[in-house]
Structure formats: C-alpha cells, structure tokens
Coordinates of C-alpha atoms and ligand atoms in Angstrom, one line a residue:
Chain A
M1 CA 105.4 79.0 -36.2
T2 CA 106.4 76.8 -33.3
S3 CA 107.4 73.2 -33.6
V4 CA 105.1 70.7 -32.2
A5 CA 107.9 68.4 -31.3
H6 CA 108.1 69.2 -27.6
T7 CA 104.7 70.5 -26.8
D8 CA 101.7 68.9 -25.5
S9 CA 99.4 71.4 -27.0
V10 CA 98.8 69.6 -30.3
H11 CA 98.1 66.2 -28.9
S12 CA 97.5 64.1 -25.9
A13 CA 98.7 60.6 -25.5
H14 CA 96.5 58.9 -28.1
V15 CA 94.3 61.5 -29.6
L16 CA 95.3 63.4 -32.5
D17 CA 94.0 67.0 -32.9
E18 CA 93.0 66.8 -36.5
A19 CA 92.4 70.6 -37.1
R20 CA 95.7 71.6 -35.4
I21 CA 97.7 69.0 -37.3
R22 CA 96.2 70.2 -40.6
D23 CA 97.0 73.8 -39.8
L24 CA 100.7 72.8 -39.7
F25 CA 100.6 71.7 -43.4
P26 CA 100.2 74.9 -45.5
I27 CA 99.5 72.9 -48.7
L28 CA 96.3 71.4 -47.3
A29 CA 94.6 74.8 -47.6
A30 CA 95.1 74.6 -51.4
T31 CA 92.3 74.4 -53.9
V32 CA 92.3 72.4 -57.2
G33 CA 90.1 74.0 -59.9
G34 CA 88.2 75.8 -57.2
K35 CA 87.7 72.7 -55.0
P36 CA 89.5 72.0 -51.8
L37 CA 92.5 69.7 -52.3
V38 CA 91.8 66.2 -50.9
Y39 CA 95.3 64.7 -50.9
L40 CA 95.1 60.9 -50.8
D41 CA 98.4 60.0 -52.5
N42 CA 100.6 59.9 -49.4
A43 CA 102.2 56.6 -50.4
A44 CA 103.8 58.5 -53.3
T45 CA 104.9 61.4 -51.1
T46 CA 103.7 63.1 -48.0
Q47 CA 103.1 66.8 -47.5
K48 CA 105.5 68.9 -45.5
P49 CA 104.7 70.5 -42.1
Q50 CA 105.7 74.1 -41.2
P51 CA 108.6 72.9 -38.8
V52 CA 110.2 71.2 -41.8
L53 CA 109.8 74.2 -44.1
D54 CA 111.2 76.4 -41.3
A55 CA 114.2 74.2 -40.8
L56 CA 115.0 74.3 -44.5
S57 CA 114.7 78.0 -44.8
L58 CA 116.6 78.7 -41.5
Y59 CA 119.4 76.5 -42.8
Y60 CA 119.8 78.4 -46.0
A61 CA 119.1 81.8 -44.5
A62 CA 121.3 81.5 -41.4
Q63 CA 123.5 78.4 -41.3
N64 CA 124.6 77.6 -44.9
A65 CA 128.2 76.4 -45.1
N66 CA 129.9 73.3 -46.3
I67 CA 130.4 70.6 -43.7
H68 CA 133.3 68.6 -42.3
R69 CA 135.9 71.0 -43.8
G70 CA 135.8 74.5 -42.4
V71 CA 137.5 75.7 -39.2
Y72 CA 135.3 78.7 -39.1
Q73 CA 132.3 78.9 -36.9
L74 CA 129.6 78.8 -39.6
S75 CA 131.0 75.5 -41.0
Q76 CA 131.3 74.1 -37.6
D77 CA 127.6 75.0 -36.9
A78 CA 126.4 73.5 -40.2
T79 CA 128.4 70.3 -39.5
Q80 CA 126.8 70.1 -36.0
A81 CA 123.3 70.6 -37.5
Y82 CA 124.0 67.9 -40.1
E83 CA 125.3 65.4 -37.5
D84 CA 122.5 66.3 -35.1
A85 CA 120.1 65.3 -37.9
R86 CA 121.9 62.0 -38.2
A87 CA 121.5 61.4 -34.4
K88 CA 117.8 62.2 -34.7
V89 CA 117.3 59.7 -37.5
A90 CA 119.2 57.1 -35.4
T91 CA 116.9 57.7 -32.4
F92 CA 113.9 57.6 -34.7
L93 CA 114.8 54.2 -36.0
H94 CA 116.2 53.1 -32.6
A95 CA 119.7 52.4 -34.0
A96 CA 122.4 51.7 -31.5
D97 CA 124.8 54.3 -32.9
P98 CA 124.4 57.4 -35.2
A99 CA 127.3 56.1 -37.2
E100 CA 125.0 53.3 -38.4
I101 CA 122.9 55.9 -40.3
I102 CA 124.1 56.8 -43.8
F103 CA 122.4 59.7 -45.5
T104 CA 121.3 58.8 -49.1
R105 CA 119.2 60.5 -51.7
N106 CA 116.2 58.2 -51.1
A107 CA 115.3 54.6 -50.3
T108 CA 116.3 53.6 -53.9
E109 CA 119.8 54.8 -53.3
G110 CA 120.0 53.0 -50.0
I111 CA 119.1 49.7 -51.6
N112 CA 121.5 50.3 -54.5
L113 CA 124.3 51.1 -52.0
V114 CA 123.8 47.8 -50.3
A115 CA 123.6 45.9 -53.6
Q116 CA 126.7 47.6 -55.0
T117 CA 128.9 47.2 -51.9
F118 CA 127.7 44.4 -49.6
G119 CA 126.1 42.6 -52.5
R120 CA 129.0 42.8 -54.9
S121 CA 131.4 41.7 -52.3
T122 CA 129.2 38.8 -51.0
V123 CA 127.1 37.4 -53.8
G124 CA 128.9 35.1 -56.3
E125 CA 128.0 32.8 -59.1
G126 CA 125.3 30.4 -58.2
D127 CA 124.3 32.3 -55.1
E128 CA 120.8 33.6 -54.5
V129 CA 119.1 36.7 -53.3
V130 CA 115.6 36.4 -51.9
I131 CA 112.9 39.1 -52.4
S132 CA 109.1 38.9 -52.6
T133 CA 106.3 39.4 -55.1
M134 CA 105.2 42.6 -53.4
E135 CA 108.4 44.5 -53.8
H136 CA 108.6 48.0 -55.2
H137 CA 110.7 48.1 -58.4
S138 CA 113.5 49.7 -56.4
N139 CA 113.8 46.5 -54.4
I140 CA 113.8 44.4 -57.5
V141 CA 115.9 46.0 -60.2
P142 CA 119.1 46.6 -58.1
W143 CA 119.1 42.8 -57.2
Q144 CA 118.5 41.9 -60.8
L145 CA 121.4 43.9 -61.9
L146 CA 123.6 42.3 -59.2
C147 CA 122.5 38.8 -60.1
K148 CA 123.0 39.4 -63.7
E149 CA 126.5 40.6 -63.1
K150 CA 127.4 37.8 -60.8
G151 CA 125.6 34.9 -62.4
A152 CA 123.4 34.7 -59.3
R153 CA 119.7 33.9 -59.0
L154 CA 116.9 36.0 -57.8
R155 CA 114.3 34.0 -55.8
V156 CA 110.8 35.4 -55.2
V157 CA 108.6 34.7 -52.2
P158 CA 105.0 34.3 -53.4
I159 CA 102.0 36.1 -51.8
T160 CA 98.4 34.9 -51.0
D161 CA 95.2 36.2 -52.6
A162 CA 94.9 38.6 -49.6
G163 CA 98.4 39.9 -50.3
E164 CA 100.2 38.3 -47.5
L165 CA 103.7 36.8 -47.6
M166 CA 103.7 33.0 -47.8
L167 CA 106.1 32.3 -44.9
D168 CA 106.3 28.6 -45.5
E169 CA 107.4 29.2 -49.1
Y170 CA 109.8 31.8 -47.8
E171 CA 111.4 29.4 -45.4
S172 CA 111.8 26.8 -48.0
L173 CA 113.7 29.3 -50.3
L174 CA 116.4 29.9 -47.6
G175 CA 119.5 27.8 -47.9
P176 CA 123.2 27.7 -48.2
R177 CA 123.2 29.6 -51.5
T178 CA 121.1 32.5 -50.1
K179 CA 123.3 35.4 -49.5
L180 CA 120.8 38.1 -48.7
V181 CA 117.1 38.6 -48.1
S182 CA 115.5 41.9 -49.0
I183 CA 111.8 42.4 -48.1
V184 CA 109.5 45.3 -47.8
H185 CA 108.2 46.2 -44.4
M186 CA 104.9 47.6 -45.7
S187 CA 103.7 47.2 -49.3
N188 CA 103.0 50.4 -51.2
S189 CA 100.4 48.9 -53.5
L190 CA 98.6 46.5 -51.0
G191 CA 99.1 48.1 -47.6
T192 CA 100.3 44.7 -46.2
V193 CA 102.5 45.0 -43.1
N194 CA 104.9 42.1 -43.2
P195 CA 106.0 40.1 -40.1
V196 CA 109.5 41.5 -40.5
Q197 CA 110.7 40.2 -37.2
R198 CA 109.8 36.7 -38.2
V199 CA 111.3 37.2 -41.7
V200 CA 114.6 38.2 -40.1
E201 CA 114.5 35.4 -37.5
L202 CA 114.1 32.8 -40.2
A203 CA 116.9 34.2 -42.3
H204 CA 119.2 34.6 -39.3
G205 CA 118.6 30.9 -38.6
H206 CA 120.7 30.4 -41.7
N207 CA 123.1 33.3 -41.0
I208 CA 121.6 35.2 -43.9
P209 CA 121.6 39.0 -43.5
V210 CA 118.3 40.9 -44.2
L211 CA 117.5 44.3 -45.6
I212 CA 114.1 45.7 -44.9
D213 CA 112.6 48.4 -47.1
G214 CA 110.9 50.7 -44.7
S215 CA 109.8 53.4 -47.2
Q216 CA 106.1 53.0 -46.4
A217 CA 106.3 51.7 -42.8
A218 CA 108.3 54.4 -41.3
Y219 CA 105.7 57.1 -41.3
H220 CA 102.9 54.9 -40.1
M221 CA 104.4 53.0 -37.2
A222 CA 107.3 53.1 -34.8
V223 CA 110.3 51.3 -36.2
D224 CA 112.9 49.7 -34.0
V225 CA 115.6 48.2 -36.1
Q226 CA 117.2 46.5 -33.1
A227 CA 113.9 44.8 -32.2
I228 CA 113.3 43.8 -35.8
G229 CA 116.9 42.5 -35.8
C230 CA 117.5 43.4 -39.4
D231 CA 120.9 44.1 -40.8
F232 CA 119.9 47.0 -43.1
Y233 CA 116.9 49.2 -43.2
V234 CA 116.1 52.0 -45.7
V235 CA 113.8 55.0 -45.4
T236 CA 113.1 57.9 -47.7
G237 CA 112.7 61.4 -46.4
H238 CA 109.9 62.7 -48.7
K239 CA 107.5 60.0 -47.3
L240 CA 108.4 61.0 -43.7
Y241 CA 106.9 64.5 -44.1
G242 CA 110.5 65.6 -44.9
P243 CA 112.2 67.0 -48.0
T244 CA 112.8 65.2 -51.3
G245 CA 116.4 64.2 -52.2
I246 CA 117.2 62.8 -48.7
G247 CA 116.9 59.3 -47.3
A248 CA 118.7 57.1 -44.9
L249 CA 120.2 53.7 -44.7
Y250 CA 120.7 52.0 -41.4
G251 CA 123.3 49.3 -41.4
R252 CA 124.8 47.2 -38.6
R253 CA 128.2 48.7 -37.7
H254 CA 130.3 45.6 -38.2
L255 CA 128.8 45.1 -41.7
L256 CA 129.3 48.7 -42.7
D257 CA 132.9 48.6 -41.4
A258 CA 133.6 45.6 -43.6
M259 CA 131.9 46.8 -46.7
P260 CA 133.8 48.5 -49.6
P261 CA 132.9 52.1 -50.3
Y262 CA 130.1 53.0 -52.7
Q263 CA 131.1 56.2 -54.5
G264 CA 134.6 57.8 -54.4
G265 CA 135.2 61.4 -53.8
G266 CA 135.6 64.0 -51.1
D267 CA 134.6 63.4 -47.5
M268 CA 134.7 59.6 -47.8
I269 CA 138.5 59.5 -47.5
S270 CA 141.0 60.0 -44.7
S271 CA 144.0 60.4 -47.0
V272 CA 144.6 60.4 -50.7
T273 CA 147.8 60.1 -52.7
F274 CA 148.0 58.9 -56.3
E275 CA 149.3 55.6 -55.1
R276 CA 146.8 54.9 -52.4
T277 CA 143.7 56.1 -50.6
T278 CA 142.6 55.2 -47.2
Y279 CA 138.9 55.5 -46.5
N280 CA 137.2 57.5 -43.9
V281 CA 135.3 55.7 -41.1
V282 CA 131.6 55.0 -41.3
P283 CA 129.2 56.6 -41.9
H284 CA 131.4 59.1 -43.9
K285 CA 132.9 56.3 -46.0
F286 CA 129.6 56.0 -47.7
E287 CA 128.9 59.7 -48.1
A288 CA 131.1 60.9 -50.9
G289 CA 130.9 64.6 -51.9
T290 CA 128.9 67.4 -50.4
P291 CA 125.7 65.8 -49.2
H292 CA 122.2 67.3 -49.1
I293 CA 122.9 69.2 -45.9
A294 CA 119.6 71.1 -45.9
G295 CA 117.7 67.9 -46.7
A296 CA 119.3 66.1 -43.8
I297 CA 118.5 68.9 -41.4
G298 CA 114.9 69.0 -42.9
L299 CA 114.7 65.3 -42.3
G300 CA 115.8 65.7 -38.7
A301 CA 113.0 68.3 -38.2
A302 CA 110.6 65.9 -39.8
V303 CA 111.3 63.0 -37.5
D304 CA 111.2 65.4 -34.6
F305 CA 107.8 66.5 -35.8
I306 CA 106.5 62.9 -36.1
S307 CA 107.8 62.0 -32.7
G308 CA 106.2 65.1 -31.3
V309 CA 102.8 64.0 -32.6
G310 CA 103.6 60.4 -31.5
F311 CA 103.0 57.1 -33.2
G312 CA 100.4 56.2 -30.7
A313 CA 98.2 59.0 -31.8
I314 CA 99.2 58.7 -35.5
A315 CA 98.4 54.9 -35.6
A316 CA 95.1 55.3 -33.8
H317 CA 94.0 58.0 -36.1
E318 CA 95.1 56.2 -39.2
R319 CA 93.5 53.0 -38.0
R320 CA 90.2 54.8 -37.7
L321 CA 90.6 56.3 -41.2
L322 CA 91.5 52.9 -42.6
D323 CA 88.5 51.2 -41.1
H324 CA 86.2 54.0 -42.2
A325 CA 87.6 53.9 -45.8
T326 CA 87.5 50.1 -46.0
A327 CA 83.8 50.1 -45.1
A328 CA 82.9 53.1 -47.3
L329 CA 84.8 51.8 -50.3
S330 CA 83.5 48.2 -49.9
A331 CA 80.0 49.6 -50.1
V332 CA 80.6 51.1 -53.6
P333 CA 78.9 48.8 -56.2
G334 CA 81.4 47.0 -58.4
L335 CA 84.4 48.0 -56.3
R336 CA 87.0 45.4 -55.4
L337 CA 89.8 46.0 -52.9
I338 CA 93.2 44.6 -53.9
G339 CA 95.1 43.9 -50.7
T340 CA 93.1 42.6 -47.8
A341 CA 95.9 41.4 -45.5
R342 CA 95.0 40.9 -41.8
Q343 CA 97.9 43.2 -41.0
K344 CA 97.7 46.2 -43.1
A345 CA 97.9 50.0 -42.8
S346 CA 96.7 53.2 -44.5
I347 CA 96.6 52.0 -48.1
L348 CA 93.5 51.1 -50.2
S349 CA 94.1 49.8 -53.7
F350 CA 91.0 49.1 -55.7
V351 CA 89.5 48.4 -59.1
L352 CA 86.1 49.2 -60.3
D353 CA 84.1 46.9 -62.7
G354 CA 84.3 48.1 -66.3
V355 CA 86.3 51.2 -65.5
H356 CA 90.1 51.5 -65.9
A357 CA 91.9 53.0 -62.9
H358 CA 93.2 55.9 -65.1
D359 CA 89.7 57.1 -65.9
I360 CA 88.9 56.9 -62.2
G361 CA 91.9 59.1 -61.4
T362 CA 91.0 61.8 -64.0
I363 CA 87.3 61.9 -62.8
V364 CA 88.0 62.2 -59.1
D365 CA 90.7 64.8 -59.8
T366 CA 88.0 67.1 -61.1
E367 CA 86.5 66.9 -57.6
G368 CA 89.9 67.9 -56.1
V369 CA 90.7 64.3 -55.0
A370 CA 94.3 63.3 -55.6
I371 CA 94.8 59.5 -55.8
R372 CA 97.3 57.4 -57.6
T373 CA 96.4 55.2 -60.5
G374 CA 98.6 52.7 -62.3
H375 CA 100.9 49.9 -61.2
H376 CA 102.6 51.9 -58.4
C377 CA 106.0 50.7 -59.4
T378 CA 104.9 47.1 -58.5
Q379 CA 104.2 45.5 -61.8
P380 CA 104.6 42.0 -60.4
V381 CA 101.8 42.7 -57.9
M382 CA 99.5 43.8 -60.7
E383 CA 100.3 40.6 -62.6
R384 CA 99.7 38.5 -59.5
F385 CA 96.2 39.9 -59.1
G386 CA 95.5 39.9 -62.8
V387 CA 94.8 43.6 -63.1
P388 CA 96.5 46.1 -65.4
A389 CA 96.4 48.8 -62.8
T390 CA 94.6 49.9 -59.6
A391 CA 93.4 53.1 -58.1
R392 CA 95.0 53.8 -54.8
A393 CA 94.0 56.0 -51.9
S394 CA 96.8 56.3 -49.3
L395 CA 96.3 58.0 -45.9
A396 CA 98.5 60.1 -43.7
M397 CA 98.1 61.6 -40.2
Y398 CA 96.4 64.8 -41.6
N399 CA 93.6 63.0 -43.5
T400 CA 90.1 63.0 -42.2
T401 CA 87.0 60.7 -42.6
E402 CA 85.3 63.6 -44.5
E403 CA 88.0 63.4 -47.1
I404 CA 87.4 59.7 -47.5
D405 CA 83.7 60.5 -47.9
H406 CA 84.7 63.0 -50.5
L407 CA 86.5 60.3 -52.5
V408 CA 83.5 58.0 -52.3
A409 CA 81.2 60.8 -53.5
A410 CA 83.6 61.4 -56.4
L411 CA 83.4 57.7 -57.3
T412 CA 79.7 58.1 -57.9
K413 CA 80.7 60.6 -60.6
V414 CA 82.6 57.8 -62.2
R415 CA 79.4 55.7 -62.3
E416 CA 77.4 58.6 -63.7
I417 CA 79.8 58.8 -66.6
F418 CA 80.5 55.2 -67.2
G419 CA 77.1 53.9 -66.3
Chain B
M1 CA 81.4 68.0 -64.8
S2 CA 80.8 69.8 -68.1
D3 CA 84.5 69.6 -68.8
L4 CA 84.5 65.9 -68.0
R5 CA 81.7 65.4 -70.6
E6 CA 84.0 67.1 -73.1
L7 CA 86.5 64.4 -72.4
Y8 CA 84.2 61.5 -72.0
Q9 CA 82.0 62.1 -75.0
E10 CA 79.3 59.6 -75.7
V11 CA 81.1 58.3 -78.8
I12 CA 84.2 57.6 -76.7
L13 CA 82.2 55.8 -74.0
D14 CA 80.4 53.8 -76.7
H15 CA 83.7 52.7 -78.3
N16 CA 85.1 51.9 -74.9
R17 CA 82.2 49.6 -74.2
S18 CA 82.1 48.0 -77.6
P19 CA 85.4 48.5 -79.3
R20 CA 85.3 48.0 -83.1
N21 CA 87.8 45.9 -85.0
F22 CA 88.9 44.3 -81.7
G23 CA 90.6 41.0 -81.7
P24 CA 93.3 39.1 -83.6
L25 CA 93.9 39.6 -87.3
E26 CA 94.8 36.4 -89.1
G27 CA 97.4 36.8 -91.8
A28 CA 98.4 40.4 -90.9
D29 CA 101.1 42.0 -93.0
L30 CA 102.2 44.5 -90.4
R31 CA 102.0 44.6 -86.6
A32 CA 103.4 46.3 -83.6
D33 CA 102.9 46.3 -79.8
G34 CA 102.5 49.5 -77.8
H35 CA 102.9 50.1 -74.1
N36 CA 102.3 53.0 -71.9
P37 CA 104.3 52.1 -68.8
L38 CA 102.8 55.0 -66.8
C39 CA 99.4 53.4 -66.6
G40 CA 100.1 49.9 -67.8
D41 CA 98.1 50.2 -71.0
R42 CA 99.1 47.7 -73.6
L43 CA 97.8 47.3 -77.1
S44 CA 98.8 45.8 -80.4
V45 CA 97.8 46.9 -83.9
A46 CA 97.8 44.5 -86.9
L47 CA 97.2 45.5 -90.5
K48 CA 96.6 44.0 -93.9
V49 CA 98.1 46.0 -96.7
E50 CA 97.6 45.7 -100.4
D51 CA 99.3 48.0 -102.9
G52 CA 100.0 50.5 -100.1
L53 CA 96.3 50.5 -99.0
V54 CA 95.1 49.4 -95.6
T55 CA 92.6 46.7 -96.4
D56 CA 92.0 45.6 -92.8
V57 CA 93.2 46.6 -89.4
R58 CA 92.4 45.2 -85.9
F59 CA 93.7 45.9 -82.4
E60 CA 93.9 44.0 -79.1
G61 CA 94.9 44.8 -75.6
S62 CA 93.8 46.5 -72.4
G63 CA 93.7 50.1 -71.4
C64 CA 91.7 53.0 -70.2
A65 CA 88.6 54.3 -72.0
I66 CA 90.5 57.0 -73.8
S67 CA 93.2 54.6 -75.2
K68 CA 90.7 51.9 -76.1
A69 CA 88.2 54.3 -77.8
S70 CA 91.1 56.0 -79.6
A71 CA 92.3 52.6 -81.0
S72 CA 88.8 51.6 -82.0
L73 CA 88.0 54.9 -83.8
M74 CA 91.5 54.9 -85.4
T75 CA 90.9 51.5 -87.0
E76 CA 87.6 52.7 -88.4
R77 CA 89.2 55.8 -89.8
I78 CA 92.2 54.3 -91.5
K79 CA 90.6 51.3 -93.1
G80 CA 90.8 52.0 -96.9
Q81 CA 93.5 54.7 -96.5
T82 CA 96.9 54.6 -98.0
I83 CA 99.9 54.2 -95.7
D84 CA 100.9 57.8 -96.5
E85 CA 97.4 59.0 -95.6
T86 CA 97.7 57.3 -92.2
R87 CA 100.9 59.3 -91.6
V88 CA 99.1 62.5 -92.3
L89 CA 96.2 61.5 -90.0
F90 CA 98.8 60.7 -87.3
D91 CA 100.0 64.3 -87.4
R92 CA 96.6 65.8 -87.5
F93 CA 95.4 63.7 -84.6
H94 CA 98.5 64.5 -82.6
R95 CA 97.9 68.2 -83.1
L96 CA 94.2 67.8 -82.2
V97 CA 95.0 66.4 -78.8
T98 CA 98.1 68.5 -77.9
D99 CA 97.8 71.8 -79.6
Q100 CA 95.5 74.3 -77.8
A101 CA 95.3 76.3 -81.0
A102 CA 94.4 73.5 -83.4
P103 CA 90.9 73.6 -84.8
T104 CA 88.6 71.2 -83.0
D105 CA 86.6 70.4 -86.1
D106 CA 89.3 69.2 -88.5
A107 CA 87.1 67.6 -91.2
A108 CA 89.8 65.2 -92.2
L109 CA 89.6 63.6 -88.8
G110 CA 85.9 62.9 -89.0
K111 CA 84.6 61.3 -85.8
L112 CA 88.1 61.4 -84.3
A113 CA 87.4 65.1 -83.5
V114 CA 85.7 63.9 -80.3
F115 CA 89.2 63.6 -78.8
A116 CA 89.7 67.4 -78.9
G117 CA 88.7 67.3 -75.2
V118 CA 91.9 65.5 -74.3
R119 CA 94.0 68.6 -74.8
A120 CA 92.6 70.0 -71.6
Y121 CA 93.9 66.9 -69.8
P122 CA 97.7 66.8 -70.5
A123 CA 98.0 63.7 -68.3
R124 CA 95.8 61.8 -70.7
V125 CA 97.5 62.7 -74.0
K126 CA 99.6 59.6 -73.9
C127 CA 96.5 57.4 -73.6
A128 CA 95.0 59.0 -76.7
V129 CA 98.1 58.7 -78.9
L130 CA 99.1 55.2 -77.9
A131 CA 97.2 53.5 -80.7
W132 CA 98.6 56.0 -83.2
H133 CA 102.2 55.5 -82.1
T134 CA 101.7 51.8 -82.3
L135 CA 100.2 52.1 -85.8
R136 CA 103.1 54.2 -86.9
A137 CA 105.6 51.7 -85.5
A138 CA 103.8 48.9 -87.4
V139 CA 104.0 50.9 -90.6
D140 CA 107.5 52.2 -90.2
D141 CA 109.1 49.4 -88.4
N142 CA 107.1 46.2 -88.4
H143 CA 107.2 44.1 -85.2
K144 CA 108.4 46.8 -82.9
L145 CA 107.4 47.4 -79.3
V146 CA 106.8 51.1 -78.8
S147 CA 106.5 52.9 -75.6
T148 CA 105.0 56.3 -74.9
E149 CA 107.7 57.0 -72.4
Ligands
PLP1 C1 107.8 50.3 -50.7 C2 108.7 51.3 -51.4 N1 110.0 51.1 -51.6 C3 110.8 52.0 -52.2 C4 110.3 53.2 -52.7 C5 111.2 54.1 -53.4 O1 111.3 55.3 -52.8 P1 112.2 56.5 -53.4 O2 111.6 56.7 -54.8 O3 112.0 57.6 -52.5 O4 113.6 56.0 -53.4 C6 108.9 53.4 -52.5 C7 108.3 54.7 -53.0 O5 107.9 54.9 -54.1 C8 108.1 52.5 -51.9 O6 106.8 52.7 -51.7

C-alpha cells in the first residue's frame, strides 16, 4: 500500500476522491450484524488509514529499539524515526520549533501536564483559572483539582442557546487574578468552532497565557498555533487518524523552559546523583521513561496522511456533509439539533421528542449505524441545554452523504417502534 | 427488526410512555438515588415499609425506555413483598438480563420476564438493572447514591 502523502493521485486541490479515501481505511469494509458499518462516531475516535497501520507494523517489524540510549545503528534509527515524528507534528501544528512539541498519551495528559507543572507553579490562593461551559471533562477536572489544591477559583464562560461562547462575559472574567485561560477550539458535543484567536488576544491583553484544547479541531481544519497565538495547544493522536495512546502538547519554548518537570524518571534527566538531579532540556524534560515510540511514529504517519489529502479538500468535503446532514436531520419530525453555532463543523448532536438518546443508539446500531449517545463527557453542556443526553453523529473525511441518509432512514425505525 | 421487538416489547413501551408509581412518595421510610453515568440516567426509589413488608413504592427521574419501564414494572412487582423477597427478585432479575442460559419464563418474575430480550444487548444491561440496584441500596443502605459504574 502506498502512502497518499506525496501523491496527487488521491486528490486534487479541493476535491476529495471519496472512494479512494475510503479504500485506504480497511475497517470501513466491515459489516455489523450483516449490514455495512456506517461509522459516525468520529468525535470519539477516528478510524486508521493503511499508511498509519503500515508505519506501526514497519516499526515493530524492522525498527524496534529503545531510543535516546543506544550507540548501535538500530537504536539510532529508532531515535531518528521518533524525532522525525516530532518534527512532523510540529510542522502540522505550525510550531516554530520541534522542541515545542511534547509527546503525551493523549489530550487529557497534555492538559494535566500543564496543570501540574505550569499551573502548580503559577496559580496561588485567590487566583483564577478561566474555562468555558462547553469544555470536555478533561479540560475541567484537572483545573478543579488544581484550584482545590491551591485555594484558587474556577471561572466559567457561559454559552448562548446556539452554543456559542459569550465573548463579552469572557472579557469581563479576565482580570489580575486570572492566571490561565483554557478553552476548547472545537466543542465535541456541539460542534462549535470557537474564535480562538480572539480568545487569545483578549487574554494576552491582560498577560494571561492561554491553553487551547484542539482535540476535535485538529482533524477538521488546519491549525496554526503561531497564528492563533496560544501558549499551549493539545491534540490527541487517535482522533487524528493515528494510534491510541499518543498525543501531543505544544508549548511556547520560553514557558516550557521555565516549567518544572512533570514526571521523574529516565530520559528526562541530564545527570543524576543521590544529592541532585539536573533535568534534560525540552522537550525531553517532559518525557520521562520509554515513550510510546511506535505511537509517535504512527502519529507522524497520520499527520503526513492528513496533509497529503489536504485540509482544503477535507474541509470542503466535510462542509458538504455537514450541510447535507443538517438539512436531512432537521427534516425528521420531532428532532431538535443541539448546537447551532454559526461557526461549526462536522458534529450533529440531537434529541428526539419522547425518545431517550440511548434508545436511539441501540436502534440505529441494528442498522449498522454507529453514533454516540450520552453526555459525551460534557455534562455541563447537557445541563445548559436541559437534556439528560443527546445522540451525536460526527463526521470525518471518509464519510459520505449516503451514510447520512442511512442514519436518517434508521431514525425512521426509531419512530416505528416508539410511535 | 425482530430482535429489536424482543427488546422493545409492547409492555416496555407502554410503561415507558405511562410509568406506574411515578412521582414523589410522601413519608417514605427508605429511599436511594441511582445514577448511570454512562448515559446520564438518574432515578430515585422511595419505599414505605411496615413489619418488613413493602406497602408502597414510587420512583422518580429520567432515563431511557429500558430503565424507566424497568423501574415502573419493578414497583408493581415488589409492592406487597417482604424486603427479603425483593432481594430474591433482584437476583432473579439480574440473572434474567445477564445470563444467556437463564430461563426466559421465570414465573416468579411475572411481567418482568419481558426484559429477557435485554440479554442480547449487553450495552443495555445497566439500564435495566439501575432501578433494582437503587432499590437494593434503599433497602440495605438508606439514602445512598448508587452508580452502575
Ligand atoms: C474536546 C475534547 N477534549 C478532550 C478530549 C480528550 O481526549 P483524550 O481522551 O484522547 O485525552 C476529547 C475527546 O474525547 C475531546 O473531544
């Protein structure tokens, strides 16, 4: 299987060749109870293309060695492959320097790393951390823990009925006590794409650093951390068509240099005696122990794959899908979309009159349609909209309008049963 | 579709639409709150007990059709039973929805046998047993919040 990264055969500038893209994802040929799989739970995790699978198996079959510690060729090669992957992620996020990319297990670990290092050394009693109503639990709980430990306060930016950040309220929350802002780039339960550049600008007006949670945004749109201007940005590999267990944290070099280490162990030191340890330079200071080498290499292959297809083509295709899905779902009697922001992407959360989301999920599953039902790790969002749960269809580059029609047809089954 | 009709039996749909014994219970002797964090289902069960006998029971909350109907049918079934009998019913119900080998026509369960279809949907077992776990918490450990996680 050849990688699509550097070929023009799979795509032209803005048109995505649906059939050829789908062919690169082996799982899309699967059936569920005899029906073709219609995978619409991409916000939970995306499927993996052949180039990523190949990179993983090539690493284990031909390159496996521990990194940063062997003088022999194989270890040198593995180290090179791992560091190449870091450079690829840096390029993908438009970071100025690969050293600003720290490999983590996932987005959750990236946020916890910042909370436990930057947060613990910066936030004190009476200080404040600002998040929003639409955060994933992984961008709430680490700050709650930090605030509890430090006697600090968590402030929450409200959202509108459409699911948009209330920027005026946000601005009024910023002040001398604010030590950090941490906001999601794209909401996983509403699809809202936040004006992150503006969010950063307003915070920087008060010299407040900003973390952006890019877990959802990074596979739908080109991310340029320097243009956004943020101080930290987190992504998670398994939503980038890459492996599970690998993610990345971008941090501005001068902040990373000043931050205390996260975990202690091998690789993060430059010298150790029982009296004293000096820490390694960034990014290694934050990567204690043997990392997920294969995962990092797989993530490198994944971002190459995405860049090969191109965000121009991806965004245009997904826009067409979103418009089609919005129209088709809105036409279903008794269906209400939750999350109608003007700027949104690829996510459709909905409720159906008289039917709980969980029942919808079970029924459409018997038609081979995989959607997520529940609170999507955003309980405050559910509370904000007064619903216990929603059903959520989330789209990726390989989805088709036929698949959306399939979901809509499956929803008629729900009505047949529930009346 | 036939499989789905096994799960969503008419009795279940009926109890989902019009749950019995639904609402607050004044002067309850025992109560507990239950929560299924996976899907956000929440319900509370309240009982009146005299001489070890359940004289009244009601439930409140929100949830999917399976959890609501299960709670509704449970309240009908346990009214008039002794506390010990509710424990036996808990075990039999649990077996009904989880054990592929359990009889689907356990006479002791009466109408509750309609939940046998749940065993084909492992992801829905927690919905079916939420009311029962909450009942047991009320009986064993009054005022406790239970979670199916
Ligand atoms: C917006 C958002 N933030 C954070 C996360 C957490 O990602 P992970 O579980 O990979 O750390 C997710 C994914 O569930 C998400 O959608």
